Coordinates of C-alpha atoms (C1' of nucleotides) in Angstrom, one line a residue:
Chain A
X10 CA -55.0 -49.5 43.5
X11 CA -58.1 -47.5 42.4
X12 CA -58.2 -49.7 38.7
X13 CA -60.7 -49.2 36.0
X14 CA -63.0 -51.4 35.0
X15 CA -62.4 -50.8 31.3
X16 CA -60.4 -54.7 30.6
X17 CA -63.6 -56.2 31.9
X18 CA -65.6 -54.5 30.1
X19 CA -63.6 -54.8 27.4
X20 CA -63.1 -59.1 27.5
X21 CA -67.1 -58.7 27.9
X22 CA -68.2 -56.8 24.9
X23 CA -65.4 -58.6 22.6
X24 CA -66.5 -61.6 23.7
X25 CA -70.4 -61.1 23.1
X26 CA -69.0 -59.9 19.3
X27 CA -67.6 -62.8 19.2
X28 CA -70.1 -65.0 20.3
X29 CA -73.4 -63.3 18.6
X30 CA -74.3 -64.6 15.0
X31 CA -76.0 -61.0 13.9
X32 CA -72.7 -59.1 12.2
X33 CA -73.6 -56.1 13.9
X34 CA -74.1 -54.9 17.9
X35 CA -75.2 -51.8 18.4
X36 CA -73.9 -50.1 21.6
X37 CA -77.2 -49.8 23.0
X38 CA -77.3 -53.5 23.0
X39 CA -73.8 -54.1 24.3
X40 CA -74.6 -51.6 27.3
X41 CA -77.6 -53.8 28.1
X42 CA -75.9 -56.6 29.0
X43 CA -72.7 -54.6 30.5
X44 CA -75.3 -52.8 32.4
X45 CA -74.1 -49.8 31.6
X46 CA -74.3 -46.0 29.7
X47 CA -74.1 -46.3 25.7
X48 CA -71.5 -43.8 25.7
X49 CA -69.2 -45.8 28.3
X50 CA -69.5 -48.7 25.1
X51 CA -68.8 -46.4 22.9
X52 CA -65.3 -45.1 24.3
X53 CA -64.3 -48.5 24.8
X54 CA -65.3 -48.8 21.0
X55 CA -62.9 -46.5 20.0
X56 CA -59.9 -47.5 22.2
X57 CA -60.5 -51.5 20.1
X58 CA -61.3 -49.9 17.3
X59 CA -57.8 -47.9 16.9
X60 CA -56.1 -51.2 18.3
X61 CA -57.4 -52.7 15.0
X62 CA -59.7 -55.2 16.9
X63 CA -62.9 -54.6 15.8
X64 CA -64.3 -52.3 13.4
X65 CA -67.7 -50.1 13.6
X66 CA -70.2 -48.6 11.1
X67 CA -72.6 -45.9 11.5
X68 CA -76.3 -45.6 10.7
X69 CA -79.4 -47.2 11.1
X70 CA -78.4 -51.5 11.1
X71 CA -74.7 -49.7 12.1
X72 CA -72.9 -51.4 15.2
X73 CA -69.3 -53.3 15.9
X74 CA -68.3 -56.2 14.5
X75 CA -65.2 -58.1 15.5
X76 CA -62.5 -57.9 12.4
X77 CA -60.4 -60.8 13.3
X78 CA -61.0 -64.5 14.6
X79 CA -61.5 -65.0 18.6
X80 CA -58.3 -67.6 18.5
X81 CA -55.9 -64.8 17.0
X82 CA -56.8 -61.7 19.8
X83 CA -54.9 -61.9 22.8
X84 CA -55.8 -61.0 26.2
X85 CA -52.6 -58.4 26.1
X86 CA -53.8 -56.8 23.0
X87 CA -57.0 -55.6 25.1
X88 CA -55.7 -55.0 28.2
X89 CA -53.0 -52.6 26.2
X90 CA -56.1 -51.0 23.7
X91 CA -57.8 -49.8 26.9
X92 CA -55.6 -49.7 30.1
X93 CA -52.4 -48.2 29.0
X94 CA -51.3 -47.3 32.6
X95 CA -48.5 -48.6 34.2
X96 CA -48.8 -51.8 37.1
X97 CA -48.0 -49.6 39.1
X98 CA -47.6 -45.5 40.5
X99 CA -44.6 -43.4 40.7
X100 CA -43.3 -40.7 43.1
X101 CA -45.7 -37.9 42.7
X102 CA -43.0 -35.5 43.9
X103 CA -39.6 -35.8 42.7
X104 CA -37.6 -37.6 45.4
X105 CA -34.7 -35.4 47.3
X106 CA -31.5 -35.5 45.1
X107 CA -29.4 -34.8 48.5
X108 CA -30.5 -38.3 49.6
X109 CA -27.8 -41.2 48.2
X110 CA -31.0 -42.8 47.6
X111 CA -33.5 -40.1 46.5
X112 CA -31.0 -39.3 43.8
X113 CA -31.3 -42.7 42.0
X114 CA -34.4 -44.7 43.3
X115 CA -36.3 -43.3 40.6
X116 CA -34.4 -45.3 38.0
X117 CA -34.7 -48.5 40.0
X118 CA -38.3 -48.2 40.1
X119 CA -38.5 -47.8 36.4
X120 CA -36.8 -51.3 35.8
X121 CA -38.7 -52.5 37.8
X122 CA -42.0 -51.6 36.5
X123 CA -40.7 -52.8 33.0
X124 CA -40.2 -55.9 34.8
X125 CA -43.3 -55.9 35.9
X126 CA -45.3 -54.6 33.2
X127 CA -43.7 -56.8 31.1
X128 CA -44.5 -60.0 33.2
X129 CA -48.2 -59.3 32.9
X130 CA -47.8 -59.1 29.6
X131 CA -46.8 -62.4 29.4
X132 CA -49.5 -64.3 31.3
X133 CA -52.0 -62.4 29.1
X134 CA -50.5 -63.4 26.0
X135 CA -51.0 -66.9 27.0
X136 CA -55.2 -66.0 26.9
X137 CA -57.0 -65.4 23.8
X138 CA -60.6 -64.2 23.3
X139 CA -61.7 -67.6 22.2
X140 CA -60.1 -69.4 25.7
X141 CA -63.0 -66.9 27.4
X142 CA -65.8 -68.0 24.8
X143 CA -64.8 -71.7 26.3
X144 CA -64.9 -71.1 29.3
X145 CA -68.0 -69.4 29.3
X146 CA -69.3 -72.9 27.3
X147 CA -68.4 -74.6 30.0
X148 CA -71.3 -75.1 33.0
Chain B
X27 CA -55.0 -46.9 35.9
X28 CA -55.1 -45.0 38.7
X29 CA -52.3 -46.6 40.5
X30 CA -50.9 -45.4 43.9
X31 CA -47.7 -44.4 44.3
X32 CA -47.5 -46.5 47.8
X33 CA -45.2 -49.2 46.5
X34 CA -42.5 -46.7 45.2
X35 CA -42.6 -44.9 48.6
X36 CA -42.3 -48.3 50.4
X37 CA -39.6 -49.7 48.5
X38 CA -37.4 -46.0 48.8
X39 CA -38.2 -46.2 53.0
X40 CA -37.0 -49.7 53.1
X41 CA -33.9 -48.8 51.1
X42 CA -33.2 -46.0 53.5
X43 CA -33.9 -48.0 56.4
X44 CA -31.0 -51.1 54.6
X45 CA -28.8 -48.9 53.6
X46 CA -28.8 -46.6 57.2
X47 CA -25.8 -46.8 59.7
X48 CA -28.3 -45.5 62.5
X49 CA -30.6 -48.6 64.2
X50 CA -34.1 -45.6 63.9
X51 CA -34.9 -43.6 61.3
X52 CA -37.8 -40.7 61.9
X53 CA -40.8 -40.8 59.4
X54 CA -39.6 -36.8 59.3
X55 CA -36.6 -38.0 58.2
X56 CA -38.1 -40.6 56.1
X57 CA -40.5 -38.0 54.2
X58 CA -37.8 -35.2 53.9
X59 CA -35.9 -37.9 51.2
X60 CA -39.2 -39.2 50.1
X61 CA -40.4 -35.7 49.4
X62 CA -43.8 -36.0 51.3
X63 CA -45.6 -35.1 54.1
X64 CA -44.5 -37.2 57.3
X65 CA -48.3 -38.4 58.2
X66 CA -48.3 -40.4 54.6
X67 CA -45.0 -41.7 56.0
X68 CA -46.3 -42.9 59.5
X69 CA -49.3 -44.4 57.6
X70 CA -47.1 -46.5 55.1
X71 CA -45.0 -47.5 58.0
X72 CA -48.1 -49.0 59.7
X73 CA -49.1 -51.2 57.0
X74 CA -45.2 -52.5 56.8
X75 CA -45.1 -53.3 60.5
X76 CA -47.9 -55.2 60.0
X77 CA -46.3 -57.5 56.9
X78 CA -43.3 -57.9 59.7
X79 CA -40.8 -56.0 57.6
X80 CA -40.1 -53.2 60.7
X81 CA -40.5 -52.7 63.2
X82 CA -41.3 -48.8 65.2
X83 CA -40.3 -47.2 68.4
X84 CA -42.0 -44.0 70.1
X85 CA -40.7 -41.3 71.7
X86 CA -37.3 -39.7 71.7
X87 CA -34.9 -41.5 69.2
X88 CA -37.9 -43.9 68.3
X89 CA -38.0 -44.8 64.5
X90 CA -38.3 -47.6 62.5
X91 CA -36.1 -50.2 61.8
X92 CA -35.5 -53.3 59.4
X93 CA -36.7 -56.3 60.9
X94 CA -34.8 -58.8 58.0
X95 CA -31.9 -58.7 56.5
X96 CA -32.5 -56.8 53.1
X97 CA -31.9 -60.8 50.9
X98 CA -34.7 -61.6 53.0
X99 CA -36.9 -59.0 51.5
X100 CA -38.6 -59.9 48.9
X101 CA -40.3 -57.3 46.2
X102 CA -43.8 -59.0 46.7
X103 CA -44.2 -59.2 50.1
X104 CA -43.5 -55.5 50.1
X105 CA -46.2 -55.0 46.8
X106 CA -48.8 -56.8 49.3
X107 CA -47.8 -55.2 52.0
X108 CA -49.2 -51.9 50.7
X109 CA -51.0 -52.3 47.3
X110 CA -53.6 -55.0 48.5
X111 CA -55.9 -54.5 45.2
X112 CA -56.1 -56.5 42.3
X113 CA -54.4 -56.3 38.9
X114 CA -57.4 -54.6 37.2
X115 CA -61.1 -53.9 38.1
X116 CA -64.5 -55.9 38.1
X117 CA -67.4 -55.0 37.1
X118 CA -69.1 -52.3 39.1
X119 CA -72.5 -53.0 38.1
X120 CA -73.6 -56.6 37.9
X121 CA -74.0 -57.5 34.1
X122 CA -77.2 -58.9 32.9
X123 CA -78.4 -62.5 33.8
X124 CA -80.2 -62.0 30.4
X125 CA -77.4 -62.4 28.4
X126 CA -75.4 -65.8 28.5
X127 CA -72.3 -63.6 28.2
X128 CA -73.1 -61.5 30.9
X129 CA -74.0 -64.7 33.3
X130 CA -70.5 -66.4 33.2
X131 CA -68.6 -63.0 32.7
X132 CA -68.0 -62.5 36.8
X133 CA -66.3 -65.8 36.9
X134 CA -64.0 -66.3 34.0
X135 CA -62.7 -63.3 34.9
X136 CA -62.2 -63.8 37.9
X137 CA -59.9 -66.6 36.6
X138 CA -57.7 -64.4 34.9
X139 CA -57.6 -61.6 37.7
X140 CA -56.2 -64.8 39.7
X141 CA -53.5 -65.4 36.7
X142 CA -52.7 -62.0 36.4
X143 CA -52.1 -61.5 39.7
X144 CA -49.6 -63.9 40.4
X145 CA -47.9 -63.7 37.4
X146 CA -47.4 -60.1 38.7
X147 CA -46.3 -62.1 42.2
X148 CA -44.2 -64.3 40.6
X149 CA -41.9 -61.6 38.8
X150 CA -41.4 -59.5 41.7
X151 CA -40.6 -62.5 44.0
X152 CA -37.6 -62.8 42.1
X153 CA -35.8 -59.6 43.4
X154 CA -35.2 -58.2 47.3
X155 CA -34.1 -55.4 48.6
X156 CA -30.8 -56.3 48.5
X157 CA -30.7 -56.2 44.7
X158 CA -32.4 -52.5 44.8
X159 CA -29.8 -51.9 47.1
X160 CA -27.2 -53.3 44.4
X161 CA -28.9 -51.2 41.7
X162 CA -28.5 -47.8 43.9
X163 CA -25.3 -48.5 44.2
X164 CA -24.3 -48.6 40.6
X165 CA -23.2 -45.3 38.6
Chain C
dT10 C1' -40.9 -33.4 84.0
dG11 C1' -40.1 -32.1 79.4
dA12 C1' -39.0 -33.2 74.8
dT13 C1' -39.7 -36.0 70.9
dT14 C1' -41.8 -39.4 68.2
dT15 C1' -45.5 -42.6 66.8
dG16 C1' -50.4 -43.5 66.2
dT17 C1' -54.7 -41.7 64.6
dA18 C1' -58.6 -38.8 63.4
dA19 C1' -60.4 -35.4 60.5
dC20 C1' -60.4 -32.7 56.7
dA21 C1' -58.9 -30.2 52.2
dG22 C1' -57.6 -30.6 47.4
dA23 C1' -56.6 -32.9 43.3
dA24 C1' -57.1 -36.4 40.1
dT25 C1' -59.6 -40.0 37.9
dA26 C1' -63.4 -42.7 36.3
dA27 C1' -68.1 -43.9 35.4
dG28 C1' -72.2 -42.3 34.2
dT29 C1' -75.4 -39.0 31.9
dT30 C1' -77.3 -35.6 28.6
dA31 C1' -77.2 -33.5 24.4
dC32 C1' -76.2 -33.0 19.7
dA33 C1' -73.8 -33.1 15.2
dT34 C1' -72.6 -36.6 11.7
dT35 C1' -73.3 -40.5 9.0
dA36 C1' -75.7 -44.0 6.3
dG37 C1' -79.2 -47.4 5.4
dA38 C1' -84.3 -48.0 4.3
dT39 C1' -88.6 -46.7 2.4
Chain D
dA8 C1' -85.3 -37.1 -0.8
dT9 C1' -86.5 -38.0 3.7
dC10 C1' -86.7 -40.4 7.9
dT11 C1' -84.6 -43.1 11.2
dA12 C1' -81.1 -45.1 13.8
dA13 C1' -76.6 -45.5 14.8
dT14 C1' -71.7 -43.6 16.0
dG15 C1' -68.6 -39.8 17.4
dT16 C1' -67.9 -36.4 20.7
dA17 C1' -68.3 -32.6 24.0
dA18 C1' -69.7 -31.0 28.5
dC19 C1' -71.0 -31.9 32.9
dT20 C1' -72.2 -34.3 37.3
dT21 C1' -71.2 -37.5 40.8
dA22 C1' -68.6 -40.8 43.4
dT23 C1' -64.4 -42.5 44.7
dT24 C1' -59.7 -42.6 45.9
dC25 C1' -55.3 -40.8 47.0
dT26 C1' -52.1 -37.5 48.8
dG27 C1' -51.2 -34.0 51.7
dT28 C1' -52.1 -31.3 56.0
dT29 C1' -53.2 -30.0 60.7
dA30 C1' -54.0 -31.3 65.3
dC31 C1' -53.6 -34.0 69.2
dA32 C1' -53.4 -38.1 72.3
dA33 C1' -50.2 -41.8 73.8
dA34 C1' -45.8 -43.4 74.6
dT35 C1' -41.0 -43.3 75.9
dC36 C1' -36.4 -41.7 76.9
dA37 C1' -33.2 -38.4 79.3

DNA sequence: TGATTTGTAACAGAATAAGTTACATTAGAT
DNA sequence: ATCTAATGTAACTTATTCTGTTACAAATCA
């Protein structure tokens, strides 16, 4: 499963938002201690800010700030602002329709991807932003 | 995401294989209702003799056959079988040691890649083959 | 012995993501 | 007003991964 490191990166720059005292982090800052490209911050920027989790202003003192409090973001609300893919692939290449199973297998798989999606769902709801700020308290 | 589509091939093969009169079934035969080539078939076949789900005979009428009985099956141990990844990517580069975010990042999520993961595990432990049999069956 | 199938290596092509450079746009500060 | 510093965004490179393909050795049955 070639996945993209965008949730992590995601958890990591809400959660140094949410733990910095200084309203504003620019994205040069935030890629510092992703250790990573400006721009690669900024894309992720724009996938939370459309999910309505943070908010960004431009300009000199400009940066993101975190619009709501750590308790009240969910782990599924960032996971689903920047990895909108499903848990897993389809057929590429539509299965053969004179197969008794071909014809319908594509249906099954959708259920159970819903199934599946919906379960990770779940577990992530359980998780908010301010569970990782404790447990990055903790020694 | 950049999911592979293994697990949807794997779970249409085994269905073929459960629902087949005939003891072998030919990865040609295998990729003609799959819709692929049979060298991708050969190669998923591998990783699912190696989970103990079939097993394969060469030469002349050589194939591969269900090992278990399809309520024996279950959805996960075919997911692990061929999608050995995790739920979502790490970090690529190592985030700063600077930053106390950055420090502890690696490990807390590592905790939730853990949770997410078998949440993911626990939902599709709850169907078999049989039951995708059952829904292939339906109009 | 011959035919057929798996196992496997090697490679092509496509898709995807991260990273990078460059620049227009915006807005605060002096 | 002007300078400066930040975001927004486009274009491109590079690396990786996956599927698909060809080719062939090894195995096995008739």
């Amino acid at each position: 499963m070639m996945s993209s490191c965008r949730f992590a990166f995601a958890v990591h720059v809400l959660a140094v938002l949410a733990s910095e005292k200084t309203d504003c982090c620019s994205s040069s800052r935030l890629a510092r201690t992703v250790n990573t490209n400006p721009v690669v911050i900024r894309r992720l920027l724009i996938e939370l800010q459309q999910a309505g989790l943070i908010s960004t202003l431009r300009g000199p003192r400009g940066g993101a700030v975190l619009k709501r409090k750590p308790e009240k973001v969910t782990l599924r609300e960032i996971h689903q602002a920047v990895e909108p893919g499903d848990t897993f692939g389809a057929h590429p290449n539509e299965p053969s329709p004179e197969c008794p199973v071909g014809k319908k297998i594509a249906r099954v798989m959708g259920r159970i991807q819903t199934r599946a999606n919906r379960a990770l769902a779940r577990e992530l709801e359980t998780m908010t932003l301010a569970d990782v700020l404790r447990e990055l308290r903790r020694p």
